[in-house]
Structures are given as structure tokens and as C-alpha cells.
Coordinates of C-alpha atoms in Angstrom, one line a residue:
M1 CA 27.9 -6.7 2.1
T2 CA 26.6 -8.0 5.4
S3 CA 24.4 -11.0 5.9
Q4 CA 21.4 -8.7 6.7
E5 CA 21.9 -6.8 3.4
R6 CA 21.8 -10.1 1.6
W7 CA 18.7 -11.2 3.6
Q8 CA 16.3 -12.9 1.2
S9 CA 12.8 -12.8 2.5
P10 CA 10.9 -16.1 2.2
I11 CA 7.8 -14.3 1.2
A12 CA 9.1 -11.6 -1.2
P13 CA 11.2 -12.5 -4.2
G14 CA 14.2 -10.3 -5.1
I15 CA 16.2 -7.8 -3.0
S16 CA 14.5 -4.4 -3.0
W17 CA 16.4 -1.2 -3.6
Y18 CA 14.8 -0.1 -0.3
Q19 CA 16.6 -2.9 1.5
A20 CA 19.9 -2.2 -0.1
A21 CA 19.6 1.5 0.6
V22 CA 19.0 1.1 4.4
G23 CA 21.7 -1.5 4.9
E24 CA 21.4 -3.5 8.1
R25 CA 18.0 -3.5 9.6
P26 CA 17.4 -3.8 13.4
T27 CA 16.5 -7.4 14.4
Y28 CA 13.9 -8.4 17.0
P29 CA 13.6 -11.7 18.9
A30 CA 11.2 -14.5 18.1
L31 CA 8.6 -15.3 20.7
D32 CA 9.9 -18.1 22.9
G33 CA 7.3 -19.3 25.5
S34 CA 3.7 -18.4 26.3
T35 CA 2.5 -15.0 27.4
T36 CA -0.6 -13.0 28.2
C37 CA -1.6 -9.4 27.3
D38 CA -4.5 -7.1 26.9
V39 CA -4.3 -7.0 23.1
A40 CA -2.5 -9.4 20.7
I41 CA -1.6 -8.3 17.2
V42 CA -0.9 -10.6 14.3
G43 CA 1.1 -8.8 11.6
G44 CA 4.0 -6.4 11.8
G45 CA 3.2 -4.0 8.9
Y46 CA 2.0 -0.4 9.2
T47 CA -1.4 -1.4 10.6
G48 CA -0.2 -3.7 13.3
L49 CA 2.7 -1.6 14.4
Q50 CA 0.7 1.6 14.5
A51 CA -1.9 -0.2 16.6
A52 CA 0.8 -1.5 18.9
Y53 CA 2.4 1.9 19.4
N54 CA -0.9 3.8 20.0
L55 CA -2.1 1.1 22.5
A56 CA 1.2 0.9 24.4
K57 CA 1.6 4.6 24.8
S58 CA -1.8 4.6 26.6
G59 CA -0.7 1.8 29.0
V60 CA -2.3 -1.2 27.3
S61 CA -0.2 -4.3 27.3
V62 CA 0.5 -5.4 23.7
V63 CA 2.1 -8.4 22.1
L64 CA 2.7 -8.3 18.4
I65 CA 4.1 -11.1 16.2
E66 CA 5.3 -11.0 12.6
A67 CA 5.8 -14.2 10.6
C68 CA 9.0 -12.9 8.9
R69 CA 11.1 -9.9 9.5
F70 CA 9.6 -6.4 9.9
G71 CA 9.7 -4.9 6.4
D72 CA 9.3 -8.2 4.5
G73 CA 5.6 -7.6 3.8
A74 CA 4.1 -5.0 1.6
S75 CA 4.6 -2.2 4.1
G76 CA 8.4 -2.4 3.6
R77 CA 8.6 -2.8 -0.2
N78 CA 5.6 -0.9 -1.8
G79 CA 5.5 1.9 -4.3
G80 CA 5.7 4.6 -1.6
Q81 CA 3.0 6.8 -3.0
L82 CA 0.7 8.5 -0.5
G83 CA -2.0 9.5 -2.8
T84 CA -5.1 11.5 -1.8
G85 CA -8.5 10.3 -0.7
Q86 CA -9.4 6.6 -1.1
R87 CA -8.6 4.1 -3.9
W88 CA -11.5 5.5 -5.9
W89 CA -11.9 9.1 -6.9
P90 CA -14.4 10.9 -4.6
E91 CA -16.9 11.4 -7.5
E92 CA -16.8 7.6 -8.2
L93 CA -17.5 6.9 -4.5
E94 CA -20.3 9.4 -4.5
E95 CA -22.1 7.3 -7.1
K96 CA -21.9 4.2 -4.9
I97 CA -22.4 5.5 -1.4
G98 CA -23.6 9.1 -1.7
Y99 CA -21.9 12.5 -1.1
E100 CA -21.9 12.5 2.7
R101 CA -20.2 9.2 3.2
S102 CA -17.8 9.9 0.3
R103 CA -16.9 13.3 1.8
A104 CA -16.4 11.6 5.3
L105 CA -14.0 9.1 3.8
F106 CA -12.1 11.8 1.9
D107 CA -11.7 13.8 5.0
L108 CA -10.6 10.7 6.9
A109 CA -7.9 10.1 4.3
E110 CA -6.7 13.7 4.7
A111 CA -6.5 13.1 8.4
A112 CA -4.5 10.0 7.6
K113 CA -2.1 12.0 5.5
R114 CA -1.6 14.5 8.3
H115 CA -1.1 11.8 10.9
L116 CA 1.6 10.1 8.8
M117 CA 3.5 13.3 8.3
D118 CA 3.2 14.4 11.9
F119 CA 4.2 10.9 13.1
A120 CA 7.4 10.9 11.1
T121 CA 8.2 14.4 12.3
D122 CA 7.5 13.8 15.9
H123 CA 9.6 10.6 16.0
Q124 CA 12.4 11.9 13.8
I125 CA 11.9 9.3 11.0
D126 CA 13.5 10.4 7.8
M127 CA 11.4 8.7 5.3
D128 CA 12.7 10.5 2.2
Y129 CA 9.5 12.4 1.6
M130 CA 9.3 14.1 -1.8
P131 CA 6.3 16.2 -2.8
G132 CA 3.9 15.9 -5.7
Q133 CA 1.9 13.2 -7.5
M134 CA 0.4 13.0 -11.0
N135 CA -2.4 10.8 -12.1
V136 CA -2.3 10.4 -15.9
A137 CA -4.6 9.1 -18.6
H138 CA -3.5 6.4 -21.1
K139 CA -6.6 7.0 -23.2
E140 CA -7.6 10.3 -24.8
S141 CA -11.3 9.6 -24.1
Y142 CA -10.6 10.0 -20.3
R143 CA -9.9 13.7 -20.7
P144 CA -13.3 15.0 -19.5
A145 CA -13.2 12.8 -16.4
Y146 CA -9.7 14.2 -15.5
Y147 CA -10.7 17.7 -16.1
E148 CA -13.8 17.3 -13.9
N149 CA -11.8 15.6 -11.2
A150 CA -9.8 18.7 -10.5
E151 CA -12.9 20.9 -10.3
I152 CA -14.8 18.4 -8.1
A153 CA -11.8 18.1 -5.6
A154 CA -11.7 21.9 -5.2
I155 CA -15.4 22.7 -5.1
R156 CA -17.1 19.7 -3.5
Y157 CA -14.2 18.4 -1.3
N158 CA -12.4 21.6 -0.3
Y159 CA -9.2 20.3 -1.7
P160 CA -7.5 23.0 -3.9
H161 CA -4.3 21.1 -4.6
V162 CA -5.3 19.2 -7.7
R163 CA -4.9 20.9 -11.1
F164 CA -5.7 19.6 -14.6
M165 CA -2.8 19.2 -17.0
D166 CA -3.4 19.2 -20.8
K167 CA -1.5 16.9 -23.1
A168 CA 1.5 19.2 -23.6
E169 CA 2.0 19.8 -19.9
T170 CA 1.5 16.1 -19.0
Q171 CA 4.1 15.0 -21.5
Q172 CA 6.5 17.7 -20.5
R173 CA 6.3 16.9 -16.8
L174 CA 6.6 13.2 -17.4
G175 CA 9.3 13.4 -20.1
S176 CA 7.2 11.0 -22.1
T177 CA 4.7 11.2 -25.0
R178 CA 2.8 8.1 -23.8
Y179 CA -0.1 9.9 -21.9
Y180 CA -2.8 12.2 -23.1
C181 CA -3.6 14.4 -20.0
G182 CA -3.6 14.2 -16.2
V183 CA -4.0 15.9 -12.9
R184 CA -1.2 17.1 -10.7
D185 CA -1.6 17.0 -6.9
T186 CA 0.7 19.2 -4.9
G187 CA -0.9 18.3 -1.6
T188 CA 0.7 14.9 -1.4
G189 CA 3.9 13.1 -2.1
H190 CA 5.9 9.8 -1.9
I191 CA 8.3 8.2 0.6
H192 CA 10.8 5.5 1.2
P193 CA 8.4 2.9 2.8
L194 CA 11.0 0.7 4.5
K195 CA 12.6 3.7 6.3
L196 CA 9.1 4.5 7.7
L197 CA 8.5 0.8 8.7
I198 CA 11.9 0.5 10.5
G199 CA 11.2 3.7 12.4
L200 CA 7.7 2.6 13.3
A201 CA 8.9 -0.7 14.7
R202 CA 11.5 1.1 16.8
V203 CA 9.0 3.5 18.1
A204 CA 6.5 0.8 19.0
A205 CA 9.1 -1.2 20.8
N206 CA 10.5 1.8 22.7
T207 CA 7.0 2.7 23.8
G208 CA 6.5 -0.6 25.5
A209 CA 4.9 -2.9 23.0
Q210 CA 6.4 -6.4 23.0
V211 CA 7.2 -7.0 19.3
F212 CA 8.5 -10.3 17.9
E213 CA 9.5 -11.2 14.4
M214 CA 10.1 -14.6 12.8
T215 CA 7.0 -15.8 14.8
K216 CA 4.2 -17.2 12.7
A217 CA 0.6 -17.5 14.0
T218 CA -0.6 -21.0 13.4
A219 CA -4.1 -20.8 14.8
I220 CA -6.4 -18.3 16.4
R221 CA -9.3 -19.2 18.7
Q222 CA -11.9 -17.4 20.8
G223 CA -13.3 -18.9 24.0
S224 CA -14.1 -18.2 27.6
R225 CA -13.9 -14.5 26.9
K226 CA -10.2 -14.8 25.9
V227 CA -8.5 -15.0 22.5
T228 CA -5.8 -17.6 22.0
I229 CA -3.1 -17.3 19.3
E230 CA -0.9 -20.3 18.8
T231 CA 2.7 -20.0 17.5
P232 CA 5.4 -22.7 17.0
R233 CA 7.1 -21.8 20.3
G234 CA 4.4 -20.5 22.5
T235 CA 0.8 -19.3 23.0
I236 CA -0.5 -15.8 23.4
T237 CA -3.6 -15.3 25.5
A238 CA -5.3 -11.9 25.2
D239 CA -8.6 -10.0 25.9
K240 CA -8.7 -8.8 22.3
A241 CA -6.8 -9.4 19.1
L242 CA -6.1 -7.6 15.8
I243 CA -5.4 -9.5 12.6
A244 CA -3.4 -7.3 10.3
C245 CA -1.9 -9.7 7.8
D246 CA -3.4 -8.2 4.6
G247 CA -2.3 -10.3 1.6
Y248 CA -0.6 -12.9 3.9
I249 CA -3.7 -14.1 5.8
G250 CA -3.3 -17.6 4.3
N251 CA -5.5 -20.1 6.2
L252 CA -5.2 -18.4 9.6
E253 CA -8.8 -17.0 9.6
P254 CA -11.4 -18.0 7.0
V255 CA -13.6 -14.8 7.0
T256 CA -10.7 -12.6 6.2
A257 CA -9.3 -15.0 3.7
S258 CA -12.6 -15.0 1.8
H259 CA -12.6 -11.2 1.6
V260 CA -9.0 -10.3 1.1
M261 CA -7.2 -11.8 -2.0
P262 CA -3.4 -11.7 -2.4
I263 CA -2.1 -10.7 -5.8
R264 CA 1.6 -10.4 -6.7
S265 CA 3.0 -7.0 -7.5
F266 CA 6.5 -6.2 -8.7
I267 CA 8.8 -3.2 -8.8
G268 CA 12.2 -2.5 -10.5
A269 CA 14.8 0.2 -9.7
T270 CA 17.1 1.6 -12.4
A271 CA 20.5 3.1 -12.1
P272 CA 20.4 6.8 -11.4
L273 CA 19.0 8.8 -14.4
D274 CA 21.8 11.4 -14.4
R275 CA 21.8 11.4 -18.3
Y276 CA 18.0 11.7 -18.5
P277 CA 17.0 14.9 -16.7
E278 CA 13.8 15.2 -18.7
V279 CA 12.3 12.1 -16.9
L280 CA 10.1 13.4 -14.1
S281 CA 11.9 16.6 -13.9
G282 CA 9.7 17.9 -11.1
G283 CA 10.2 14.8 -8.9
E284 CA 6.5 13.8 -8.7
A285 CA 5.2 10.3 -8.3
V286 CA 2.9 9.0 -11.1
A287 CA 0.0 6.5 -11.3
D288 CA -1.8 5.9 -14.6
S289 CA -5.4 5.1 -15.5
R290 CA -5.0 1.5 -16.3
F291 CA -7.0 -1.0 -14.2
V292 CA -3.7 -2.8 -13.8
V293 CA -2.0 0.4 -12.6
R294 CA 1.5 1.4 -13.6
Y295 CA 3.1 3.5 -10.9
F296 CA 6.5 5.1 -10.9
R297 CA 8.6 7.8 -9.4
K298 CA 12.1 9.0 -8.8
S299 CA 14.0 8.2 -5.6
K300 CA 16.0 10.9 -3.9
D301 CA 19.2 9.7 -5.6
G302 CA 17.5 9.9 -9.0
R303 CA 16.6 6.3 -9.8
L304 CA 13.4 5.4 -11.5
L305 CA 11.3 3.1 -9.3
F306 CA 8.8 1.5 -11.6
G307 CA 5.9 -0.9 -10.6
G308 CA 3.3 -2.3 -12.9
R309 CA 3.4 -6.0 -13.5
E310 CA 0.8 -7.8 -11.5
A311 CA 0.3 -11.6 -11.3
Y312 CA -3.0 -13.0 -10.1
T313 CA -1.5 -16.2 -8.7
A314 CA 0.7 -17.1 -5.8
D315 CA 3.6 -17.8 -8.2
N316 CA 6.6 -15.7 -8.7
P317 CA 7.9 -14.9 -12.3
R318 CA 11.2 -16.4 -13.2
D319 CA 12.6 -13.1 -14.3
I320 CA 11.0 -10.0 -12.8
T321 CA 13.4 -7.7 -14.6
Q322 CA 12.3 -8.5 -18.2
H323 CA 8.6 -7.7 -17.5
I324 CA 9.5 -4.4 -15.8
R325 CA 11.9 -3.4 -18.5
R326 CA 9.3 -3.9 -21.2
Q327 CA 6.8 -1.6 -19.4
I328 CA 9.4 1.1 -18.8
A329 CA 10.3 1.0 -22.5
E330 CA 6.7 1.6 -23.5
I331 CA 6.7 4.8 -21.6
Y332 CA 10.3 5.8 -21.9
P333 CA 11.8 4.3 -25.1
T334 CA 15.2 6.0 -24.4
L335 CA 15.4 3.9 -21.2
R336 CA 15.0 0.5 -22.9
D337 CA 18.6 -0.4 -22.2
I338 CA 18.9 1.3 -18.8
E339 CA 20.4 -0.9 -16.1
I340 CA 17.9 -2.3 -13.6
T341 CA 19.8 -2.7 -10.4
H342 CA 17.1 -4.2 -8.3
A343 CA 13.8 -6.0 -8.9
W344 CA 11.5 -7.3 -6.3
G345 CA 7.9 -8.1 -5.4
G346 CA 5.4 -9.9 -3.2
S347 CA 1.8 -10.1 -2.2
V348 CA -0.6 -7.2 -1.6
G349 CA -4.1 -7.6 -0.4
I350 CA -7.1 -6.5 -2.5
T351 CA -10.8 -6.7 -2.0
M352 CA -13.7 -6.9 -4.5
P353 CA -14.5 -3.2 -4.4
R354 CA -10.9 -2.1 -3.8
Q355 CA -11.9 -0.7 -0.4
P356 CA -10.4 -1.8 3.0
F357 CA -11.9 -4.7 4.8
V358 CA -12.6 -4.0 8.5
R359 CA -14.7 -6.5 10.4
E360 CA -15.0 -8.3 13.7
V361 CA -14.5 -11.8 12.5
M362 CA -15.1 -13.4 15.9
P363 CA -15.9 -12.0 19.3
G364 CA -13.0 -9.7 20.4
V365 CA -11.1 -10.3 17.1
T366 CA -11.0 -7.5 14.5
S367 CA -9.4 -8.0 11.1
I368 CA -8.2 -5.1 9.0
G369 CA -6.6 -5.3 5.5
G370 CA -7.3 -5.3 1.8
Y371 CA -6.0 -1.8 1.1
S372 CA -5.8 -2.6 -2.6
G373 CA -2.6 -0.7 -3.4
H374 CA -3.6 2.4 -1.4
G375 CA -2.3 1.5 2.0
V376 CA 0.6 3.7 2.8
M377 CA -1.6 6.3 4.5
L378 CA -4.6 4.2 5.2
A379 CA -2.8 1.3 6.8
N380 CA -1.0 3.5 9.2
Y381 CA -4.2 5.4 10.1
C382 CA -6.3 2.3 10.5
G383 CA -3.8 1.0 13.0
R384 CA -4.2 4.2 15.0
L385 CA -8.0 4.1 14.7
Y386 CA -8.1 0.5 15.9
A387 CA -6.2 1.6 19.0
E388 CA -8.6 4.5 19.5
T389 CA -11.6 2.1 19.2
V390 CA -10.1 -0.2 21.9
L391 CA -9.5 2.8 24.1
G392 CA -12.9 4.3 23.5
K393 CA -11.5 7.5 22.1
S394 CA -13.0 7.4 18.6
A395 CA -15.4 5.5 16.4
D396 CA -13.9 6.7 13.1
L397 CA -13.0 3.1 12.2
D398 CA -16.7 2.5 11.7
L399 CA -16.5 4.5 8.5
F400 CA -14.6 1.6 7.0
R401 CA -16.5 -1.1 8.9
S402 CA -19.7 0.1 7.3
L403 CA -18.5 -0.3 3.7
D404 CA -20.0 -3.1 1.7
V405 CA -17.0 -5.4 1.0
P406 CA -18.4 -8.7 -0.2
A407 CA -16.5 -12.0 -0.2
F408 CA -14.9 -13.1 -3.5
P409 CA -17.1 -15.6 -5.3
G410 CA -16.2 -19.2 -5.7
G411 CA -15.0 -20.2 -2.3
A412 CA -11.5 -21.4 -1.5
T413 CA -11.2 -23.6 -4.6
M414 CA -12.6 -21.3 -7.4
R415 CA -11.9 -17.7 -6.2
A416 CA -8.3 -17.5 -7.5
P417 CA -9.1 -18.8 -11.0
L418 CA -12.2 -16.6 -11.2
L419 CA -10.1 -13.6 -10.1
F420 CA -7.5 -14.4 -12.6
L421 CA -10.0 -14.5 -15.4
A422 CA -11.7 -11.2 -14.3
L423 CA -8.5 -9.2 -13.9
S424 CA -7.0 -10.6 -17.1
W425 CA -10.1 -9.3 -18.9
F426 CA -9.6 -5.8 -17.3
A427 CA -5.9 -5.9 -18.3
L428 CA -6.9 -6.7 -21.8
R429 CA -9.4 -3.8 -21.8
D430 CA -6.5 -1.5 -20.8
K431 CA -5.0 -2.1 -24.3
F432 CA -8.0 -0.8 -26.3

């Protein structure tokens, strides 16, 4: 095993199966000295790297810095599910913002899906795409809502790929009796997120963006029509800047920090399920109806990748494996003793309404984050849309900018304890 395969991220506990599967990752230099550019980007996940690539290919000079290594953040270790639409079902969004805006956001998400698939094809990124996703209900009382969801998607949103599954079909497709019904979406799928991230970093660098890892932004200021970003070994001076740190904003910028809250999310990978062909026999990804969502899928080599335990603090659990194993056994009792070969986690950014936070937080400085577990498609597309906004090509990013995303209550001192209480209550509700 090489030193890179053993690399332990300082921000993400455990070694992910994704990291083990790709072996050695490309390395990029740290910033050493001061520099100037048209656009500076803080954060080397999907959002930042897509913005860097799309700006660089249009001749804009870009400098991007990442505090750790590319792939250490949520973009390189997430659940890999693309999903469809936004974090909320379209009919739920309709109740909040009306049909026209809900439909526009749904269509934007479909454009994001097409963009991601086309990007991977155009740049020959093998991201292990596998088709299909199922959303399943852990309470029998949710049946009417799931039945209506399939009809609404087809009739009101021109999306014919979602079909209702009754209890028997749901249990047969999952290989589990734990759920009561669901919907099956054949218009989406799931990927190996780190393979996408590695390919994206390569493409951005090859296109002309200056990308640096192991370079932490320590301060960001705006003055004299320029933005200044300080790092331990140099200063970046730019006309504009993008903050794309999501759940790792820390104390860098207070407006973002008050709107995007980090929570800790964890995933485990089992040994290949060769002796359990009934588990997800169709290869679809799954997300359930709990507020604290359980999400799982099979990898291309037949492992169960299972995520579900969330922690609403900055702390890491002493043993990720035991919590993941308990949740797997609730759904698949026959897997209670299955070997868990890898267990990992880290922060993801959420907002109060579970919708992306997009805002100009100071003149010339835009912040984008808070995808709330729905970022594989949206983060990539928001990076592109930011670039198109800078280039004057599109105003589609304004669809997110116009969303009402309030700050978390309680300020810096109380927001984490209040969030812990609120989300613990929702987790308790999931049980009854």
C-alpha cells in the first residue's frame, strides 16, 4: 500500500472505500508566494472546480485553493446519488414557492443532470455510473404521498421516469421487508464521487486554471475594488471571488457561516455481497423517508455502501462501524455479521430550508453552499452557473439566489446546540 493510499485526511475520519478503490491520487502543489488573477476561488470541491474549469476555458485567469487535498471534502466521499429535482419533492416546493418557481427549479435540476453526464462523457471520466434510484417509505401512512408523487412528476413536471411501487415490489427490489412502498426513478442513477472529483480537478488544471491544494484561506477582505485572500504562504488579489467551502466554511466568512451549518455524516462499505444476490438485485440506489435519511446502494463490485448516521456536532464518533452496522442490520438482518471493510465520514453543509445558499456576501464575493445532501448534481451545476454569471452568459444562478434561506437562530454560540435539539427531535419522530 502506498503512502497516498494510506493518506488520512485531517478533516474526514476513516479511509473511504472510494479512496482505496482509486489508489494513488494525483497531487497538486500548495500556493507558495503571492499572485493576482481575475477570479479567486476558495474550495476545491465540485462547485469550485467546475467554476474554475468553465472560467478558464473562456480565457479568465483563475486561482483556486483547497485547504486539504482534492477529494477530502464531501465531493470526494459522499453517497454518490444523483437524485432528481431538488432536495424537496416538487409538490412540496410548490406549497412554499408556487408552481412556476418550483417547475423552474425542477427543470434546472434536470439540466444539472444532463450537464454532469455530458461533462463526464466529453472528458472521458469513468465515474462508475449505474442507473436507477428508489425512494422508499419507512411508514405505511406515507403511501398516498408516494403514489401521488409519481403522478405529479409525470403530469405536472413532464418527468415520466418515476413509477410507484407497492409493498410487494418495494420489498422484492430491496431484498428487505423493512419498507412499505416507494417510487422507482429510472431517469437517474449513482456514481463513484471521487472518480468524478479526480477527473474534474485534472480537467480544470489542464484547461488553464491554477489549482492549489493544501492551501488554507485564512482571511478574505474586499477593498479598493479588489478582493484579497490571505493564505499562510501568500496572498491572492482578484477582481472577484467565489467561496465554495460548504460545510467547511469555519470562521472565514461570517454571513456564510451563519447560513450554512456543518453536520457530520458517515458511510460504511461492506465486503462484496456475492452470497446475497437478493439485496438490491436491480442495482438501484436507495434513499428512505426518514428526516435523518438512510441512503444506500451497491458499488460496481457488489459492495453495499450504506450511509445513515448523522452527528449534529463537530465531533467524530469513536467507532463509525458499530453505528453503521446496527442500521444495516435493521434493514438487512442477514447482513448483521457482514464484514465492513471501510468506514468514513466528515462534514456536509445544510441550510435551514435544506436549499442551496447563494449570495453575494460582500462586493464582488459570492458564496455558494449548503446543498443539504443533494449536491452531486447541483454543486457541479452551480459551479458552471457561477462562471456563466461572471461571463454574462446566463442568469440562471438567480433561481437559487432568490430562495429564502434564513440564518440559523442563536448566533455563533447557540446555533449548534439549537440545531442539535431540533434535529434530535426529528430523529426521534422517525421512530414513531
